[in-house]
Amino acid sequence: MYMRRVVKLNIPLKQELVETVFEYNKICNKHLSEITRLSINDNYSKKKLHKNLYDKIRKEHPKFPAALIQTARDVACEMFKNKDITKLKKIKKNKNSSIRYDLRTSKCFLDSGELQLTTTQRRKKYQFTLPKYFRKYKDWIVKGCSLGFNRKYCYVNIVVENEVEKPDLDNPRVLGIDRGIKNIIACSDGNLMKGSELVAKKRNYAYLRKQLQEVGTPSAKRKLKKIRMAERRFTSNYNHILSKRIAEMDYDVFAIEDLDIKTNHKANGKKGKWFNRIINNWSRNQLVDFLTYKAEERGKQTIKINPHKTSQRCSKCGYIKKSNRKKGLFKCKKCGFQENADINASKNILQLGSSVLEQAVCQPAKCNITPFADSNSYKPLPLRRGS
Ligand SMILES: [Zn+2]
């Protein structure tokens, strides 16, 4: 099993790097419009793109390195992968969006702090100091990097890879995790993490944003931007703390709701809109992403579970009914089982997670199984392989 991480570095702003980014994106856009043109009548291929464009681009950008033209072409092709043909025309790279380097056009020595990049002025060397936090990756294999810049510096994201042992899942201890508003995290072992602090802070930010939006002056807009950044930092910090706390729990596998799957939150009550806004603002996937990699680092695994009906189902007898749940309390209409509603949901997630593992067909963090069906029967759990 391979583990990938991104090492983030800053290097001083250099003329040749900025030029390279501009030209690279220009060339990428030329490929993009050629692909659009070709795919109207016909399919495109890298070979055809090369034939049609390469000489022309060479003439227009005589100094630009050939290897980077190739990467720009590959990036352009990838941007079209799995895209809807009718929306193709809208695909365009920003002139200063970050660009990709592969191993032919870049070389990075994390150990000695040297970065080599192919630029419009040939290959250049740059020195950097690896931040303390990233030093644990200094022996990992570098797979490539991306380069971007802002007003103050250039930033380089280096992708590194390392082989790790696959976690031993013969007899895993699984934890089901449900996410909500009142209890930001509810665990199947009864652990609850309250979300009142987060919600209060989010509300405060929302209020400030609304006020500033109404003012609408340039200085208010600047302030607004600052607040957005502060909110982002707050959320990311919160998610880091939370995911670390979970990852360090004494379990091998964490089964967590997959929020990518669109469920009808309105079914949970009339507060749908507000609920969705809070959840959306709470960077939907950040917590799962953080948890996934923090778990990996500890030799653990995360699996995503479709949360459909998990809040309405009795975790004891399997009976599904909407009225089983009344606000924070779950009370089964059939067997009388009582439990905190969020903990009951997390127990359902645990059951789904355990069945996924029993099937043992899933890739870490990519599981998707069919949710509980509307039925009173409990066994066996409905299950389907998915990606
Ligand atoms: Zn029941």
GROMACS .gro file of C-alpha atoms and ligand atoms in nm:
model
  388
    1MET     CA    1   0.000   0.000   0.000
    2TYR     CA    2   0.131   0.342  -0.093
    3MET     CA    3   0.081   0.650   0.112
    4ARG     CA    4   0.098   0.991  -0.050
    5ARG     CA    5   0.157   1.324   0.113
    6VAL     CA    6   0.207   1.678  -0.003
    7VAL     CA    7   0.502   1.879   0.124
    8LYS     CA    8   0.438   2.251   0.097
    9LEU     CA    9   0.726   2.490   0.047
   10ASN     CA   10   0.776   2.855  -0.029
   11ILE     CA   11   1.060   2.986  -0.241
   12PRO     CA   12   1.137   3.348  -0.330
   13LEU     CA   13   0.945   3.507  -0.614
   14LYS     CA   14   1.155   3.489  -0.930
   15GLN     CA   15   1.095   3.646  -1.269
   16GLU     CA   16   1.163   3.328  -1.465
   17LEU     CA   17   0.919   3.125  -1.254
   18VAL     CA   18   0.638   3.374  -1.302
   19GLU     CA   19   0.707   3.379  -1.677
   20THR     CA   20   0.705   3.001  -1.688
   21VAL     CA   21   0.368   2.984  -1.514
   22PHE     CA   22   0.217   3.239  -1.754
   23GLU     CA   23   0.348   3.069  -2.067
   24TYR     CA   24   0.264   2.721  -1.944
   25ASN     CA   25  -0.096   2.820  -1.884
   26LYS     CA   26  -0.115   2.994  -2.221
   27ILE     CA   27   0.007   2.677  -2.391
   28CYS     CA   28  -0.228   2.466  -2.185
   29ASN     CA   29  -0.518   2.683  -2.296
   30LYS     CA   30  -0.415   2.649  -2.660
   31HIS     CA   31  -0.434   2.273  -2.617
   32LEU     CA   32  -0.768   2.305  -2.445
   33SER     CA   33  -0.923   2.504  -2.728
   34GLU     CA   34  -0.776   2.264  -2.983
   35ILE     CA   35  -0.929   1.971  -2.797
   36THR     CA   36  -1.265   2.150  -2.795
   37ARG     CA   37  -1.235   2.213  -3.170
   38LEU     CA   38  -1.138   1.854  -3.245
   39SER     CA   39  -1.394   1.687  -3.024
   40ILE     CA   40  -1.685   1.861  -3.195
   41ASN     CA   41  -1.634   1.653  -3.511
   42ASP     CA   42  -1.409   1.388  -3.394
   43ASN     CA   43  -1.223   1.244  -3.104
   44TYR     CA   44  -0.891   1.383  -3.006
   45SER     CA   45  -0.577   1.199  -2.916
   46LYS     CA   46  -0.247   1.310  -2.773
   47LYS     CA   47  -0.085   1.215  -3.100
   48LYS     CA   48  -0.322   1.428  -3.302
   49LEU     CA   49  -0.280   1.719  -3.064
   50HIS     CA   50   0.094   1.694  -3.098
   51LYS     CA   51   0.074   1.685  -3.477
   52ASN     CA   52  -0.162   1.982  -3.497
   53LEU     CA   53  -0.009   2.207  -3.237
   54TYR     CA   54   0.351   2.130  -3.156
   55ASP     CA   55   0.523   2.315  -3.442
   56LYS     CA   56   0.293   2.611  -3.404
   57ILE     CA   57   0.359   2.636  -3.032
   58ARG     CA   58   0.732   2.598  -3.087
   59LYS     CA   59   0.721   2.897  -3.320
   60GLU     CA   60   0.512   3.108  -3.085
   61HIS     CA   61   0.708   3.017  -2.774
   62PRO     CA   62   1.060   2.953  -2.904
   63LYS     CA   63   1.224   2.963  -2.562
   64PHE     CA   64   0.975   2.742  -2.384
   65PRO     CA   65   1.113   2.397  -2.293
   66ALA     CA   66   0.973   2.111  -2.499
   67ALA     CA   67   0.924   1.887  -2.197
   68LEU     CA   68   0.699   2.144  -2.036
   69ILE     CA   69   0.489   2.170  -2.353
   70GLN     CA   70   0.430   1.798  -2.318
   71THR     CA   71   0.323   1.825  -1.956
   72ALA     CA   72   0.092   2.114  -2.046
   73ARG     CA   73  -0.061   1.895  -2.315
   74ASP     CA   74  -0.107   1.605  -2.075
   75VAL     CA   75  -0.267   1.833  -1.817
   76ALA     CA   76  -0.504   1.968  -2.083
   77CYS     CA   77  -0.603   1.615  -2.183
   78GLU     CA   78  -0.666   1.519  -1.823
   79MET     CA   79  -0.889   1.820  -1.771
   80PHE     CA   80  -1.118   1.679  -2.038
   81LYS     CA   81  -1.136   1.334  -1.891
   82ASN     CA   82  -1.485   1.233  -1.781
   83LYS     CA   83  -1.625   1.574  -1.865
   84ASP     CA   84  -1.957   1.650  -2.022
   85ILE     CA   85  -1.903   1.740  -2.390
   86THR     CA   86  -2.160   2.019  -2.380
   87LYS     CA   87  -1.969   2.202  -2.109
   88LEU     CA   88  -1.630   2.165  -2.267
   89LYS     CA   89  -1.601   2.521  -2.392
   90LYS     CA   90  -1.593   2.655  -2.043
   91ILE     CA   91  -1.276   2.474  -1.952
   92LYS     CA   92  -0.990   2.716  -1.936
   93LYS     CA   93  -0.693   2.762  -1.708
   94ASN     CA   94  -0.633   3.089  -1.532
   95LYS     CA   95  -0.323   3.267  -1.651
   96ASN     CA   96  -0.165   3.240  -1.307
   97SER     CA   97  -0.307   2.912  -1.182
   98SER     CA   98  -0.051   2.667  -1.055
   99ILE     CA   99   0.128   2.439  -1.298
  100ARG     CA  100   0.245   2.081  -1.280
  101TYR     CA  101   0.597   1.947  -1.300
  102ASP     CA  102   0.682   1.584  -1.349
  103LEU     CA  103   1.009   1.406  -1.284
  104ARG     CA  104   1.156   1.502  -1.620
  105THR     CA  105   1.108   1.871  -1.561
  106SER     CA  106   1.181   1.888  -1.191
  107LYS     CA  107   1.400   1.735  -0.932
  108CYS     CA  108   1.373   1.778  -0.561
  109PHE     CA  109   1.610   1.681  -0.284
  110LEU     CA  110   1.420   1.719   0.041
  111ASP     CA  111   1.724   1.613   0.238
  112SER     CA  112   1.962   1.881   0.116
  113GLY     CA  113   1.692   2.136   0.039
  114GLU     CA  114   1.749   2.174  -0.333
  115LEU     CA  115   1.485   2.212  -0.598
  116GLN     CA  116   1.555   2.207  -0.972
  117LEU     CA  117   1.291   2.336  -1.207
  118THR     CA  118   1.285   2.369  -1.583
  119THR     CA  119   1.193   2.727  -1.664
  120THR     CA  120   1.184   2.962  -1.961
  121GLN     CA  121   1.550   3.029  -1.880
  122ARG     CA  122   1.661   2.667  -1.881
  123ARG     CA  123   1.694   2.461  -1.568
  124LYS     CA  124   1.738   2.654  -1.245
  125LYS     CA  125   1.830   2.557  -0.893
  126TYR     CA  126   1.655   2.687  -0.585
  127GLN     CA  127   1.742   2.639  -0.221
  128PHE     CA  128   1.488   2.589   0.051
  129THR     CA  129   1.472   2.484   0.413
  130LEU     CA  130   1.235   2.202   0.481
  131PRO     CA  131   0.994   2.310   0.756
  132LYS     CA  132   1.028   2.109   1.075
  133TYR     CA  133   0.683   1.963   1.036
  134PHE     CA  134   0.768   1.806   0.698
  135ARG     CA  135   1.104   1.660   0.800
  136LYS     CA  136   0.949   1.320   0.855
  137TYR     CA  137   0.900   1.296   0.478
  138LYS     CA  138   1.258   1.368   0.383
  139ASP     CA  139   1.334   1.007   0.286
  140TRP     CA  140   1.013   0.955   0.090
  141ILE     CA  141   1.012   0.921  -0.287
  142VAL     CA  142   0.937   1.244  -0.474
  143LYS     CA  143   0.675   1.194  -0.745
  144GLY     CA  144   0.652   1.546  -0.885
  145CYS     CA  145   0.538   1.889  -0.783
  146SER     CA  146   0.328   2.188  -0.869
  147LEU     CA  147   0.429   2.552  -0.878
  148GLY     CA  148   0.222   2.862  -0.819
  149PHE     CA  149   0.279   3.211  -0.693
  150ASN     CA  150   0.116   3.499  -0.517
  151ARG     CA  151   0.229   3.856  -0.460
  152LYS     CA  152   0.487   3.763  -0.203
  153TYR     CA  153   0.639   3.428  -0.293
  154CYS     CA  154   0.626   3.117  -0.509
  155TYR     CA  155   0.474   2.810  -0.353
  156VAL     CA  156   0.571   2.457  -0.440
  157ASN     CA  157   0.366   2.152  -0.349
  158ILE     CA  158   0.579   1.842  -0.364
  159VAL     CA  159   0.406   1.506  -0.386
  160VAL     CA  160   0.591   1.236  -0.197
  161GLU     CA  161   0.515   0.868  -0.165
  162ASN     CA  162   0.610   0.588   0.067
  163GLU     CA  163   0.521   0.225   0.093
  164VAL     CA  164   0.349   0.124   0.415
  165GLU     CA  165   0.229  -0.204   0.547
  166LYS     CA  166  -0.136  -0.272   0.494
  167PRO     CA  167  -0.320  -0.269   0.824
  168ASP     CA  168  -0.396  -0.613   0.953
  169LEU     CA  169  -0.770  -0.646   0.938
  170ASP     CA  170  -0.826  -1.003   1.049
  171ASN     CA  171  -1.013  -0.905   1.355
  172PRO     CA  172  -1.056  -0.532   1.341
  173ARG     CA  173  -1.203  -0.314   1.607
  174VAL     CA  174  -1.445  -0.086   1.426
  175LEU     CA  175  -1.583   0.247   1.540
  176GLY     CA  176  -1.897   0.395   1.383
  177ILE     CA  177  -1.905   0.773   1.361
  178ASP     CA  178  -2.208   0.991   1.302
  179ARG     CA  179  -2.186   1.363   1.240
  180GLY     CA  180  -2.442   1.615   1.341
  181ILE     CA  181  -2.492   1.967   1.465
  182LYS     CA  182  -2.569   1.931   1.832
  183ASN     CA  183  -2.319   1.653   1.867
  184ILE     CA  184  -2.055   1.722   1.611
  185ILE     CA  185  -1.933   1.365   1.651
  186ALA     CA  186  -2.120   1.070   1.797
  187CYS     CA  187  -1.935   0.742   1.832
  188SER     CA  188  -2.082   0.396   1.848
  189ASP     CA  189  -1.905   0.338   2.181
  190GLY     CA  190  -2.110   0.616   2.336
  191ASN     CA  191  -1.857   0.896   2.304
  192LEU     CA  192  -2.011   1.232   2.221
  193MET     CA  193  -1.835   1.548   2.115
  194LYS     CA  194  -2.044   1.858   2.153
  195GLY     CA  195  -2.056   2.107   1.872
  196SER     CA  196  -2.184   2.410   2.058
  197GLU     CA  197  -1.852   2.594   2.038
  198LEU     CA  198  -1.822   2.537   1.664
  199VAL     CA  199  -2.180   2.635   1.590
  200ALA     CA  200  -2.151   2.951   1.801
  201LYS     CA  201  -1.836   3.053   1.620
  202LYS     CA  202  -1.989   2.973   1.280
  203ARG     CA  203  -2.295   3.178   1.366
  204ASN     CA  204  -2.076   3.467   1.469
  205TYR     CA  205  -1.884   3.454   1.140
  206ALA     CA  206  -2.207   3.432   0.942
  207TYR     CA  207  -2.340   3.738   1.123
  208LEU     CA  208  -2.022   3.939   1.057
  209ARG     CA  209  -2.023   3.836   0.692
  210LYS     CA  210  -2.381   3.943   0.646
  211GLN     CA  211  -2.318   4.283   0.803
  212LEU     CA  212  -2.014   4.349   0.589
  213GLN     CA  213  -2.187   4.235   0.272
  214GLU     CA  214  -2.456   4.492   0.335
  215VAL     CA  215  -2.200   4.772   0.371
  216GLY     CA  216  -2.032   4.679   0.042
  217THR     CA  217  -1.755   4.942   0.044
  218PRO     CA  218  -1.402   4.848  -0.069
  219SER     CA  219  -1.277   4.844   0.288
  220ALA     CA  220  -1.570   4.624   0.391
  221LYS     CA  221  -1.478   4.386   0.112
  222ARG     CA  222  -1.121   4.371   0.235
  223LYS     CA  223  -1.244   4.302   0.585
  224LEU     CA  224  -1.474   4.034   0.447
  225LYS     CA  225  -1.184   3.860   0.280
  226LYS     CA  226  -0.991   3.866   0.607
  227ILE     CA  227  -1.285   3.717   0.792
  228ARG     CA  228  -1.319   3.440   0.534
  229MET     CA  229  -0.955   3.351   0.578
  230ALA     CA  230  -0.987   3.355   0.956
  231GLU     CA  231  -1.291   3.132   0.936
  232ARG     CA  232  -1.110   2.890   0.711
  233ARG     CA  233  -0.818   2.871   0.953
  234PHE     CA  234  -1.053   2.821   1.246
  235THR     CA  235  -1.237   2.537   1.071
  236SER     CA  236  -0.923   2.364   0.956
  237ASN     CA  237  -0.772   2.387   1.302
  238TYR     CA  238  -1.091   2.250   1.453
  239ASN     CA  239  -1.095   1.960   1.209
  240HIS     CA  240  -0.730   1.884   1.278
  241ILE     CA  241  -0.792   1.862   1.651
  242LEU     CA  242  -1.106   1.657   1.611
  243SER     CA  243  -0.964   1.413   1.357
  244LYS     CA  244  -0.651   1.362   1.565
  245ARG     CA  245  -0.859   1.286   1.871
  246ILE     CA  246  -1.056   1.025   1.677
  247ALA     CA  247  -0.753   0.874   1.504
  248GLU     CA  248  -0.585   0.819   1.838
  249MET     CA  249  -0.879   0.622   1.976
  250ASP     CA  250  -0.822   0.256   2.034
  251TYR     CA  251  -0.976   0.127   1.709
  252ASP     CA  252  -0.843  -0.013   1.380
  253VAL     CA  253  -1.115   0.100   1.145
  254PHE     CA  254  -1.326   0.414   1.144
  255ALA     CA  255  -1.659   0.396   0.962
  256ILE     CA  256  -1.783   0.745   0.887
  257GLU     CA  257  -2.074   0.890   0.695
  258ASP     CA  258  -1.999   0.972   0.336
  259LEU     CA  259  -2.132   1.322   0.296
  260ASP     CA  260  -2.067   1.318  -0.078
  261ILE     CA  261  -2.374   1.107  -0.119
  262LYS     CA  262  -2.668   1.338  -0.150
  263THR     CA  263  -2.923   1.242   0.106
  264ASN     CA  264  -3.246   1.417   0.168
  265HIS     CA  265  -3.169   1.610   0.481
  266LYS     CA  266  -3.513   1.763   0.467
  267ALA     CA  267  -3.644   1.426   0.573
  268ASN     CA  268  -3.490   1.494   0.912
  269GLY     CA  269  -3.713   1.792   0.972
  270LYS     CA  270  -3.792   2.134   0.843
  271LYS     CA  271  -3.458   2.281   0.937
  272GLY     CA  272  -3.305   2.131   0.623
  273LYS     CA  273  -3.171   2.454   0.480
  274TRP     CA  274  -3.008   2.574   0.796
  275PHE     CA  275  -2.868   2.232   0.867
  276ASN     CA  276  -2.721   2.206   0.519
  277ARG     CA  277  -2.566   2.548   0.547
  278ILE     CA  278  -2.394   2.468   0.873
  279ILE     CA  279  -2.273   2.133   0.744
  280ASN     CA  280  -2.158   2.289   0.417
  281ASN     CA  281  -1.973   2.559   0.599
  282TRP     CA  282  -1.809   2.297   0.808
  283SER     CA  283  -1.596   2.196   0.510
  284ARG     CA  284  -1.781   1.878   0.435
  285ASN     CA  285  -1.495   1.656   0.352
  286GLN     CA  286  -1.208   1.813   0.536
  287LEU     CA  287  -1.266   1.617   0.853
  288VAL     CA  288  -1.284   1.288   0.663
  289ASP     CA  289  -0.971   1.375   0.464
  290PHE     CA  290  -0.781   1.464   0.778
  291LEU     CA  291  -0.905   1.155   0.959
  292THR     CA  292  -0.812   0.934   0.663
  293TYR     CA  293  -0.452   1.042   0.656
  294LYS     CA  294  -0.410   1.063   1.032
  295ALA     CA  295  -0.550   0.711   1.058
  296GLU     CA  296  -0.321   0.589   0.780
  297GLU     CA  297  -0.020   0.727   0.962
  298ARG     CA  298  -0.116   0.515   1.258
  299GLY     CA  299  -0.172   0.204   1.047
  300LYS     CA  300  -0.548   0.236   1.064
  301GLN     CA  301  -0.817   0.260   0.803
  302THR     CA  302  -1.117   0.479   0.727
  303ILE     CA  303  -1.421   0.366   0.534
  304LYS     CA  304  -1.702   0.583   0.406
  305ILE     CA  305  -2.058   0.473   0.460
  306ASN     CA  306  -2.374   0.584   0.288
  307PRO     CA  307  -2.574   0.737   0.574
  308HIS     CA  308  -2.916   0.679   0.421
  309LYS     CA  309  -3.173   0.584   0.689
  310THR     CA  310  -2.908   0.544   0.954
  311SER     CA  311  -3.087   0.799   1.171
  312GLN     CA  312  -3.425   0.627   1.145
  313ARG     CA  313  -3.322   0.269   1.192
  314CYS     CA  314  -3.320   0.090   1.525
  315SER     CA  315  -2.969  -0.035   1.583
  316LYS     CA  316  -3.100  -0.320   1.798
  317CYS     CA  317  -3.379  -0.477   1.594
  318GLY     CA  318  -3.336  -0.309   1.256
  319TYR     CA  319  -3.684  -0.159   1.238
  320ILE     CA  320  -3.692   0.154   1.021
  321LYS     CA  321  -3.943   0.426   1.083
  322LYS     CA  322  -3.916   0.803   1.065
  323SER     CA  323  -4.107   0.852   1.388
  324ASN     CA  324  -3.855   0.637   1.573
  325ARG     CA  325  -3.654   0.952   1.615
  326LYS     CA  326  -3.781   1.249   1.808
  327LYS     CA  327  -3.523   1.527   1.820
  328GLY     CA  328  -3.231   1.403   2.024
  329LEU     CA  329  -3.386   1.081   2.138
  330PHE     CA  330  -3.432   0.757   1.954
  331LYS     CA  331  -3.708   0.527   2.069
  332CYS     CA  332  -3.788   0.218   1.867
  333LYS     CA  333  -4.157   0.179   1.792
  334LYS     CA  334  -4.115  -0.194   1.767
  335CYS     CA  335  -3.884  -0.316   2.039
  336GLY     CA  336  -3.881  -0.011   2.265
  337PHE     CA  337  -3.503   0.031   2.248
  338GLN     CA  338  -3.397   0.377   2.365
  339GLU     CA  339  -3.078   0.561   2.290
  340ASN     CA  340  -2.937   0.901   2.211
  341ALA     CA  341  -3.038   0.952   1.846
  342ASP     CA  342  -2.687   1.030   1.726
  343ILE     CA  343  -2.534   0.733   1.904
  344ASN     CA  344  -2.801   0.508   1.757
  345ALA     CA  345  -2.710   0.639   1.410
  346SER     CA  346  -2.342   0.576   1.472
  347LYS     CA  347  -2.423   0.219   1.579
  348ASN     CA  348  -2.597   0.170   1.245
  349ILE     CA  349  -2.293   0.308   1.069
  350LEU     CA  350  -2.079   0.067   1.268
  351GLN     CA  351  -2.295  -0.224   1.150
  352LEU     CA  352  -2.268  -0.115   0.788
  353GLY     CA  353  -1.895  -0.068   0.829
  354SER     CA  354  -1.850  -0.413   0.977
  355SER     CA  355  -2.036  -0.574   0.690
  356VAL     CA  356  -1.819  -0.388   0.442
  357LEU     CA  357  -1.514  -0.533   0.613
  358GLU     CA  358  -1.661  -0.880   0.617
  359GLN     CA  359  -1.697  -0.862   0.244
  360ALA     CA  360  -1.337  -0.744   0.239
  361VAL     CA  361  -1.363  -0.621  -0.113
  362CYS     CA  362  -1.327  -0.254  -0.056
  363GLN     CA  363  -1.040  -0.019  -0.104
  364PRO     CA  364  -0.971   0.204   0.193
  365ALA     CA  365  -1.186   0.516   0.203
  366LYS     CA  366  -1.362   0.430  -0.120
  367CYS     CA  367  -1.641   0.213   0.005
  368ASN     CA  368  -1.994   0.270  -0.093
  369ILE     CA  369  -2.260   0.025  -0.003
  370THR     CA  370  -2.631   0.037  -0.042
  371PRO     CA  371  -2.805   0.188   0.252
  372PHE     CA  372  -3.062   0.024   0.472
  373ALA     CA  373  -3.376  -0.055   0.278
  374ASP     CA  374  -3.724   0.023   0.400
  375SER     CA  375  -3.801  -0.303   0.564
  376ASN     CA  376  -3.854  -0.448   0.903
  377SER     CA  377  -3.620  -0.734   0.854
  378TYR     CA  378  -3.276  -0.697   0.996
  379LYS     CA  379  -3.061  -0.975   0.854
  380PRO     CA  380  -2.876  -0.986   0.631
  381LEU     CA  381  -2.764  -0.630   0.582
  382PRO     CA  382  -2.822  -0.515   0.225
  383LEU     CA  383  -2.488  -0.479   0.066
  384ARG     CA  384  -2.341  -0.411  -0.271
  385ARG     CA  385  -1.992  -0.362  -0.395
  386GLY     CA  386  -1.914  -0.018  -0.518
  387SER     CA  387  -1.635   0.215  -0.590
  388ZN      ZN  388  -3.598  -0.182   1.772
   0.00000   0.00000   0.00000
